[in-house]
XYZ file of C-alpha atoms in Angstrom:
591
model
C -10.612 81.197 -17.016
C -8.467 78.125 -16.686
C -9.012 77.309 -20.325
C -7.960 80.819 -21.321
C -4.806 80.641 -19.268
C -3.851 77.349 -20.851
C -4.658 78.716 -24.298
C -2.467 81.769 -23.692
C 0.398 79.513 -22.619
C -0.005 77.576 -25.813
C -0.150 80.774 -27.881
C 3.088 82.052 -26.458
C 4.838 78.771 -26.941
C 3.758 78.526 -30.555
C 4.333 82.202 -31.201
C 0.973 82.716 -32.835
C -2.631 83.635 -31.934
C -5.754 81.517 -32.026
C -8.952 82.735 -33.632
C -12.000 83.107 -31.349
C -13.996 80.346 -33.038
C -11.156 77.900 -32.938
C -10.501 78.758 -29.320
C -14.110 78.049 -28.451
C -13.870 74.659 -30.145
C -10.723 73.848 -28.204
C -12.406 74.852 -24.950
C -15.426 72.639 -25.686
C -13.164 69.751 -26.638
C -11.191 70.163 -23.422
C -14.355 70.258 -21.305
C -15.612 67.089 -23.004
C -12.266 65.423 -22.322
C -12.229 66.711 -18.751
C -15.656 65.231 -17.984
C -15.091 61.798 -19.551
C -11.448 60.894 -19.083
C -10.808 58.031 -16.631
C -7.389 59.308 -15.605
C -6.956 62.296 -13.301
C -5.157 65.288 -14.821
C -3.688 67.759 -12.366
C -1.387 70.788 -12.101
C 0.832 71.252 -9.057
C 2.568 74.508 -8.086
C 6.277 73.827 -7.577
C 6.680 76.621 -5.057
C 4.279 75.344 -2.366
C 3.444 71.903 -3.788
C -0.276 72.663 -3.787
C -2.761 71.650 -6.443
C -3.873 74.427 -8.784
C -6.033 72.259 -10.960
C -7.489 68.741 -10.986
C -10.056 67.139 -13.280
C -13.468 66.068 -11.902
C -12.491 62.424 -12.476
C -10.599 62.666 -9.181
C -13.882 62.151 -7.320
C -14.450 58.737 -8.892
C -10.868 57.693 -8.181
C -10.482 59.044 -4.620
C -13.859 60.173 -3.308
C -12.607 63.776 -3.092
C -14.325 66.442 -5.175
C -11.987 68.517 -7.292
C -12.810 71.586 -5.139
C -11.519 69.693 -2.059
C -8.218 68.952 -3.748
C -7.493 72.317 -5.391
C -5.437 74.387 -2.948
C -4.477 71.328 -0.905
C -0.922 70.137 -0.424
C 0.227 66.995 -2.150
C 0.815 65.300 1.212
C -2.977 65.151 1.678
C -3.385 62.393 -0.881
C -0.091 60.459 -0.695
C 1.149 57.987 1.899
C 4.277 58.954 3.812
C 6.513 56.541 1.897
C 5.139 57.661 -1.464
C 5.488 61.346 -0.526
C 9.148 60.809 0.359
C 9.723 59.026 -2.925
C 8.006 61.785 -4.952
C 10.150 64.493 -3.315
C 13.299 62.448 -3.940
C 12.416 62.012 -7.642
C 11.563 65.724 -7.901
C 14.871 66.828 -6.347
C 16.779 64.602 -8.744
C 14.903 65.976 -11.782
C 15.419 69.593 -10.673
C 19.131 69.007 -10.085
C 19.744 67.709 -13.578
C 17.346 70.083 -15.338
C 19.134 72.261 -17.859
C 22.113 69.968 -18.138
C 23.340 69.148 -21.642
C 21.467 66.295 -23.202
C 18.535 66.498 -20.745
C 15.244 66.948 -22.628
C 13.272 69.882 -21.159
C 10.021 68.260 -22.348
C 10.801 64.918 -20.678
C 8.264 63.108 -18.524
C 8.740 60.885 -15.507
C 6.587 57.919 -14.431
C 6.467 56.842 -10.790
C 4.427 54.230 -8.894
C 2.994 55.561 -5.631
C 0.313 54.736 -3.126
C -2.488 57.253 -2.855
C -5.082 57.839 -0.124
C -8.820 57.835 -0.754
C -11.180 60.017 1.185
C -12.247 57.007 3.294
C -8.623 56.359 4.287
C -8.078 53.336 2.067
C -4.922 53.041 -0.008
C -4.624 52.216 -3.705
C -1.817 52.000 -6.247
C -1.375 54.863 -8.709
C 0.926 55.406 -11.662
C 1.956 59.094 -11.996
C 3.286 60.469 -15.260
C 4.426 64.082 -14.908
C 6.421 66.776 -16.698
C 7.466 70.352 -15.930
C 5.479 73.425 -17.031
C 7.864 76.349 -17.583
C 7.636 80.131 -17.542
C 8.774 82.416 -20.381
C 12.378 81.984 -19.301
C 12.121 78.178 -19.375
C 12.307 77.795 -15.613
C 10.127 74.965 -14.137
C 7.274 76.541 -12.170
C 4.580 73.886 -12.202
C 4.091 70.153 -12.706
C 1.531 68.801 -15.147
C 0.629 65.211 -14.363
C -1.707 62.344 -15.129
C -2.672 59.790 -12.474
C -4.206 56.439 -13.234
C -5.376 53.712 -10.846
C -3.192 50.667 -11.518
C -4.333 48.523 -8.578
C -5.973 45.954 -10.833
C -3.061 45.980 -13.245
C -0.527 45.457 -10.481
C -2.663 42.671 -9.030
C -2.835 41.031 -12.442
C 0.919 41.415 -12.851
C 1.436 39.885 -9.408
C -0.851 36.979 -10.225
C 0.932 36.570 -13.544
C 4.319 36.450 -11.805
C 3.047 33.958 -9.254
C 1.491 31.863 -11.993
C 4.705 31.988 -13.979
C 6.661 31.041 -10.853
C 4.321 28.137 -10.190
C 4.469 26.940 -13.779
C 8.245 27.308 -13.745
C 8.414 25.199 -10.581
C 6.193 22.578 -12.200
C 8.314 22.741 -15.332
C 11.534 22.295 -13.380
C 10.395 19.650 -10.852
C 7.859 17.606 -12.804
C 8.619 13.926 -13.307
C 7.098 14.237 -16.767
C 9.297 15.584 -19.516
C 8.215 18.921 -21.100
C 9.526 20.030 -24.477
C 9.100 22.553 -27.300
C 10.338 21.689 -30.783
C 10.409 23.854 -33.914
C 8.792 22.685 -37.145
C 12.183 21.752 -38.559
C 12.801 19.452 -35.592
C 15.116 21.769 -33.641
C 14.709 21.406 -29.894
C 13.841 24.828 -28.430
C 13.229 23.993 -24.764
C 13.281 21.004 -22.416
C 12.872 20.608 -18.674
C 15.220 18.593 -16.401
C 12.913 15.563 -16.538
C 13.258 15.380 -20.327
C 17.041 15.507 -20.001
C 16.933 12.689 -17.445
C 14.418 10.549 -19.359
C 16.494 10.773 -22.539
C 19.653 9.844 -20.652
C 21.544 13.107 -21.071
C 23.275 15.138 -18.362
C 22.657 18.761 -19.348
C 19.903 20.760 -21.016
C 22.476 22.244 -23.390
C 23.141 18.799 -24.847
C 19.612 18.805 -26.275
C 18.610 22.420 -26.975
C 19.475 23.381 -30.536
C 19.816 19.779 -31.693
C 17.539 17.995 -34.155
C 15.112 15.453 -32.735
C 15.642 13.294 -35.802
C 19.307 12.969 -34.888
C 19.207 12.301 -31.134
C 15.616 11.591 -30.012
C 13.500 9.615 -32.458
C 14.131 5.889 -32.733
C 13.490 6.077 -36.490
C 12.156 8.503 -39.140
C 9.156 6.212 -39.562
C 8.239 6.563 -35.885
C 8.408 10.379 -36.131
C 6.272 10.363 -39.272
C 3.720 8.103 -37.586
C 3.393 10.662 -34.813
C 2.998 13.589 -37.237
C 0.368 11.729 -39.268
C -1.673 11.161 -36.120
C -1.181 14.790 -35.043
C -2.379 16.073 -38.422
C -5.519 13.968 -38.135
C -6.532 15.044 -34.628
C -4.647 18.279 -33.929
C -3.688 16.981 -30.480
C -2.418 13.648 -29.153
C -2.913 12.399 -25.604
C -0.965 9.378 -24.414
C 0.305 8.040 -27.731
C 2.835 5.256 -27.252
C 6.007 5.870 -29.264
C 9.611 4.701 -29.141
C 12.478 7.134 -28.570
C 16.233 6.796 -28.342
C 18.351 7.524 -25.275
C 21.802 9.081 -25.246
C 23.408 5.634 -25.143
C 21.345 4.459 -28.126
C 18.851 2.420 -26.100
C 15.377 2.325 -27.646
C 12.639 2.683 -25.032
C 8.866 3.353 -24.919
C 7.216 6.593 -23.773
C 3.715 8.000 -23.589
C 3.657 11.130 -25.743
C 1.134 13.957 -25.396
C 1.660 16.676 -27.997
C -0.026 19.634 -29.684
C 0.838 22.334 -32.178
C 2.762 25.367 -30.893
C 1.185 28.547 -32.337
C 2.408 32.143 -32.587
C 0.312 35.237 -31.770
C -1.362 35.053 -35.167
C -2.300 31.386 -34.799
C 0.309 30.051 -37.187
C 2.123 26.793 -36.467
C 5.699 27.320 -35.372
C 6.390 23.962 -33.762
C 5.106 21.414 -31.303
C 5.021 21.188 -27.515
C 4.095 18.437 -25.135
C 5.169 15.919 -22.542
C 6.792 12.496 -22.428
C 6.580 9.853 -19.694
C 8.989 6.907 -19.588
C 6.859 3.745 -19.450
C 9.687 1.203 -19.501
C 8.844 0.039 -15.972
C 5.147 0.035 -16.824
C 5.712 -2.129 -19.904
C 7.854 -4.484 -17.838
C 5.123 -4.663 -15.206
C 2.529 -5.300 -17.913
C 4.649 -8.154 -19.239
C 4.986 -9.595 -15.742
C 1.252 -9.195 -15.261
C 0.561 -11.007 -18.521
C 2.896 -13.801 -17.466
C 1.283 -13.968 -14.039
C -2.144 -14.008 -15.623
C -1.071 -16.799 -17.953
C 0.299 -18.782 -15.003
C -2.892 -18.181 -13.073
C -4.971 -19.288 -16.038
C -2.852 -22.434 -16.253
C -3.320 -23.104 -12.532
C -7.053 -22.536 -12.775
C -7.299 -24.930 -15.716
C -5.186 -27.622 -14.068
C -6.508 -27.291 -10.513
C -8.336 -30.431 -9.315
C -10.722 -28.284 -7.263
C -13.226 -25.624 -8.221
C -11.859 -22.082 -7.945
C -13.631 -18.771 -8.395
C -14.249 -15.198 -7.262
C -17.502 -13.758 -5.933
C -18.384 -10.129 -5.196
C -21.396 -9.731 -2.911
C -21.888 -13.485 -3.528
C -22.230 -12.910 -7.271
C -19.950 -15.008 -9.496
C -17.240 -12.931 -11.218
C -14.857 -15.732 -12.193
C -14.927 -19.544 -12.112
C -12.604 -22.216 -13.493
C -13.512 -25.210 -15.644
C -13.394 -27.645 -12.717
C -16.035 -25.666 -10.837
C -18.257 -25.647 -13.923
C -17.849 -29.432 -14.202
C -18.636 -29.805 -10.510
C -21.964 -27.932 -10.649
C -22.836 -28.855 -14.236
C -23.330 -25.267 -15.450
C -21.392 -23.604 -18.292
C -19.251 -20.619 -17.311
C -21.439 -18.177 -19.245
C -24.462 -19.196 -17.178
C -22.688 -18.728 -13.840
C -20.909 -15.401 -14.407
C -23.023 -12.519 -13.121
C -25.433 -14.792 -11.229
C -25.907 -14.976 -7.474
C -24.481 -18.078 -5.783
C -27.971 -18.873 -4.486
C -28.596 -20.756 -7.745
C -26.292 -23.649 -6.743
C -27.625 -24.196 -3.211
C -30.411 -26.739 -2.658
C -32.214 -24.484 -0.177
C -32.308 -20.922 1.094
C -31.339 -22.291 4.502
C -28.084 -23.758 3.120
C -27.321 -20.503 1.293
C -27.883 -18.300 4.338
C -26.011 -20.630 6.716
C -22.917 -20.600 4.513
C -23.094 -16.818 4.143
C -23.350 -16.220 7.870
C -20.895 -18.806 9.231
C -18.257 -18.507 6.511
C -18.178 -14.699 6.379
C -18.141 -14.462 10.191
C -15.099 -16.759 10.192
C -13.447 -14.685 7.449
C -13.844 -11.547 9.561
C -12.329 -13.286 12.593
C -9.534 -15.339 11.026
C -9.087 -14.044 7.479
C -10.255 -17.350 5.976
C -13.460 -19.344 6.246
C -14.045 -23.068 5.672
C -17.350 -24.895 5.860
C -18.971 -28.109 4.647
C -22.119 -27.529 2.631
C -24.129 -28.900 -0.269
C -24.482 -27.823 -3.902
C -27.273 -28.683 -6.283
C -26.026 -29.469 -9.761
C -27.868 -28.381 -12.883
C -29.182 -31.953 -13.267
C -30.674 -31.755 -9.762
C -28.190 -34.065 -8.047
C -27.021 -32.948 -4.595
C -23.299 -33.122 -3.869
C -21.336 -32.560 -0.666
C -18.759 -29.773 -0.877
C -15.910 -28.454 1.271
C -15.925 -24.690 0.653
C -12.998 -22.435 1.650
C -12.875 -18.685 1.076
C -10.439 -15.807 1.625
C -11.046 -12.080 1.003
C -9.214 -10.169 -1.706
C -8.957 -7.304 0.824
C -9.527 -8.339 4.426
C -10.432 -4.763 5.401
C -13.095 -4.497 2.697
C -15.111 -7.622 1.869
C -17.056 -5.687 -0.766
C -14.002 -6.029 -3.056
C -14.671 -9.723 -3.372
C -13.794 -13.165 -2.051
C -11.761 -15.965 -3.647
C -13.083 -19.462 -3.011
C -12.164 -23.097 -3.573
C -14.753 -25.865 -3.702
C -13.946 -29.576 -3.378
C -16.476 -32.298 -4.142
C -16.317 -34.524 -1.046
C -19.366 -36.669 -1.835
C -17.199 -39.752 -2.417
C -15.015 -38.906 0.561
C -18.022 -38.664 2.868
C -19.318 -42.013 1.646
C -15.875 -43.523 2.166
C -15.688 -41.934 5.605
C -19.020 -43.455 6.600
C -17.861 -46.859 5.346
C -14.546 -46.460 7.171
C -16.254 -45.475 10.405
C -18.531 -48.495 10.095
C -15.529 -50.773 9.520
C -13.662 -49.200 12.427
C -16.632 -49.723 14.699
C -16.797 -53.357 13.670
C -13.061 -53.659 14.297
C -13.423 -52.025 17.702
C -16.173 -54.442 18.621
C -14.032 -57.383 17.494
C -11.069 -55.990 19.420
C -13.160 -55.620 22.543
C -14.366 -59.219 22.173
C -10.766 -60.368 21.717
C -9.631 -58.365 24.724
C -12.415 -59.776 26.851
C -11.433 -63.279 25.747
C -7.763 -62.637 26.537
C -8.675 -61.146 29.895
C -10.723 -64.181 30.754
C -8.258 -66.785 29.476
C -5.279 -64.986 31.039
C -7.069 -64.919 34.352
C -7.796 -68.629 34.025
C -4.126 -69.334 33.237
C -2.817 -67.235 36.109
C -4.392 -69.464 38.822
C -2.723 -72.758 37.787
C 0.507 -70.878 37.080
C 0.566 -69.638 40.675
C 0.059 -73.249 41.731
C 2.945 -74.441 39.571
C 5.256 -71.768 41.023
C 4.248 -72.749 44.538
C 4.905 -76.431 43.902
C 8.283 -75.669 42.333
C 9.355 -73.546 45.301
C 8.310 -76.390 47.660
C 10.267 -78.843 45.505
C 13.295 -76.581 45.807
C 13.218 -77.144 49.587
C 13.620 -80.895 49.129
C 16.943 -82.713 49.198
C 17.918 -82.370 45.536
C 21.067 -83.089 43.670
C 22.981 -80.173 42.207
C 21.721 -81.005 38.728
C 18.103 -81.322 39.914
C 18.352 -78.000 41.772
C 19.600 -76.218 38.619
C 16.703 -77.632 36.628
C 14.126 -76.593 39.233
C 15.580 -73.065 39.544
C 15.562 -72.701 35.738
C 11.971 -73.882 35.654
C 11.017 -71.360 38.390
C 12.720 -68.532 36.447
C 10.857 -69.448 33.239
C 7.564 -69.823 35.095
C 8.088 -66.435 36.780
C 8.677 -64.799 33.375
C 5.574 -66.509 32.014
C 3.641 -65.274 35.050
C 4.825 -61.698 34.349
C 3.748 -61.996 30.718
C 0.322 -63.211 31.844
C 0.045 -60.238 34.212
C 0.884 -57.865 31.334
C -1.664 -59.552 29.074
C -4.324 -59.260 31.769
C -3.615 -55.533 32.263
C -3.527 -54.858 28.514
C -6.694 -56.786 27.826
C -8.481 -55.085 30.703
C -7.461 -51.678 29.348
C -8.570 -52.529 25.803
C -11.796 -54.026 27.112
C -12.509 -50.815 28.968
C -12.399 -52.453 32.373
C -9.702 -50.144 33.660
C -9.950 -46.355 33.485
C -7.195 -43.881 34.198
C -7.511 -42.030 37.498
C -6.389 -38.556 36.450
C -5.003 -36.545 39.344
C -2.531 -33.726 39.708
C 0.949 -34.789 40.811
C 4.447 -33.334 41.008
C 6.697 -35.050 38.438
C 10.056 -34.349 40.108
C 9.576 -36.525 43.234
C 8.382 -39.348 40.955
C 11.445 -38.965 38.745
C 13.774 -38.989 41.742
C 12.120 -42.180 43.018
C 12.292 -43.906 39.633
C 15.854 -42.733 39.076
C 17.091 -44.259 42.327
C 15.224 -47.519 41.786
C 16.214 -47.926 38.128
C 19.828 -46.998 38.813
C 20.076 -49.664 41.524
C 18.301 -52.308 39.400
C 20.478 -51.573 36.367
C 23.636 -51.719 38.471
C 22.631 -55.116 39.871
C 22.321 -56.396 36.312
C 25.632 -54.929 35.201
C 24.088 -52.056 33.203
C 24.212 -48.288 33.515
C 21.306 -45.840 33.924
C 20.846 -42.195 32.912
C 17.915 -39.851 33.616
C 17.603 -37.114 30.946
C 15.250 -34.268 31.886
C 14.211 -31.650 29.359
C 13.913 -27.972 30.231
C 10.647 -26.267 31.175
C 8.947 -29.345 32.655
C 5.872 -28.047 34.533
C 5.812 -28.263 38.317
C 2.435 -30.033 38.239
C 1.109 -32.646 35.787
C -2.306 -34.222 35.343
C -2.220 -38.017 34.940
C -2.416 -41.487 36.532
C 0.833 -42.082 38.425
C 0.106 -45.784 38.969
C -0.384 -46.570 35.281
C 2.599 -44.381 34.360
C 4.860 -46.266 36.789
C 3.638 -49.646 35.520
C 4.292 -48.710 31.899
C 7.755 -47.356 32.711
C 8.562 -50.443 34.799
C 7.681 -52.741 31.891
C 9.760 -50.668 29.489
C 12.667 -50.576 31.929
C 12.584 -54.333 32.429
C 12.791 -54.836 28.670
C 15.449 -52.152 28.218
C 17.749 -53.302 30.981
C 17.753 -56.734 29.430
C 18.386 -55.701 25.810
C 19.733 -52.124 25.930
C 22.698 -51.667 23.549
C 25.961 -51.013 25.343
C 24.416 -52.035 28.643
C 22.970 -48.558 29.291
C 19.347 -47.550 29.906
C 18.053 -43.969 29.390
C 14.847 -42.494 30.830
C 13.997 -39.392 28.778
C 11.448 -36.849 30.059
C 10.707 -33.709 28.001
C 7.850 -31.384 26.939
C 6.415 -32.400 23.567
C 3.377 -30.210 22.810
C 3.194 -26.805 24.411
C 1.011 -23.708 24.111
C -0.266 -20.982 26.403
C -2.818 -23.258 28.119
C -1.409 -26.790 27.954
C 1.850 -28.754 28.022
C 2.154 -32.476 27.190
C 5.170 -34.221 28.781
C 6.589 -37.318 27.081
C 8.254 -40.189 28.993
C 10.467 -42.531 26.940
C 12.886 -45.407 27.645
C 15.898 -45.593 25.258
C 14.062 -43.564 22.569
C 15.080 -44.292 18.970
C 17.177 -47.302 20.114
C 16.272 -50.936 19.569
C 15.415 -52.565 22.886
C 16.274 -55.953 21.363
C 19.558 -56.304 19.470
C 19.066 -57.063 15.734
C 20.774 -60.438 16.155
C 18.208 -61.550 18.727
C 15.030 -60.387 16.958
């Protein structure tokens, strides 16, 4: 019935009849099309906007059977927004219908959102045109609907991809370009403009690369020869020319630019300025050369181990252990230790110290290739303190001769100490023996001074007493010194407050200096501790001796007692006492 109605409409429009056989063929063809077409074909009555016809393909697209749609209003299958849009488009088409220049057979395509039977929404592209009565008035709408959800999603993804690629193109630090076969620049990104030293894209696009980019025709030809051979170049080093004429190196990656038929129309690729990289490579080569020179000239063995396997050693180290470099590289350091115990001790103690302090030093032994054992001072530091697996740099010094010399020196020092002790004991004894008769001499002289002497005799006796007293003081000093050196006197270390002692000494020294026509000054440094550990008695004796000498020979007739901290850390402070520091106690003319 529907087929007949459509056939009659066609007959009237064409003004001719259709034979029965031909009509049957058309009906069969239509039914075949109706059952297999993917799109949904429909007819909508303009008067009530209800469907009069819809192809069975609507069930696959929406879940509705065609019988459920026929007779239903269009608002059953469209979202509210899409329904409003459809009515707006329809009103506009009806308003302009019949106007001059408006095609009565025109069609209109609209994107809408349609409802499935399960309530889900999908995107649909509607293409519709008016069906007219005998007078040409629009009475129905003939339309085709197709699901474009996938197409729209693909278009969205394509736009996003294009946006992303455009962002990469615009913001990349690498220069992108497209060049025609004749060398005309077709496209460049901002990085290319910057790398080539220009200010604007327009200064490059449309220009020939041979005129403003390539450093020479030979360099361009070298690139094309390589491109012909491989079809694509990745990271080829070439030289280009900047806007100011400067020749500089870049890494060029390039391939052929093809049209839709696969024909070459140009080239496209990227450039990266490697000027800084080449400069760094040159500096690295120079540094490596300097390091090689240092390694060759170093008087100690130097090398690198990773997991205690030799990765690098210098000539001095090879000479030290007697192995050629080729034998050592790649071998575990165990080969140069005389025993497993030595090897493991060094590994444990040295690496523990490296972890604590960042550097490890230890004395050990190496066994040379000829079997001789040598003493070695080994110092190591990690390449990366946070990751010892990256390797350790070491220095090795042969201290065999030094240890032998040290033993000989210690033996000589011990012999000297023994001789010094014997000398001190002798001086202590002889000084003690001299002190007794000297006391007798002083006593006799003082008794003689009480006798009835002439003025001249009294002067001689007093001079003799003064000289004898000085000699007695010298003997006392010798006795104390010899007793100290002989180990007969030990310091009695006790805590004491330094400030009362300084006040006492200051008053006494000031008075004594004044009596001898000299001045006295006490100079105290800052941050002197409130309590010191020492032997006050010995300290006072030493200062008294120094003061006696200073007050006699101090330049300018002035004596200084200087007290100041010398060595200081968180746990200890050493205070230094000095008399007239850095000044000669005896004038040069009297030495």
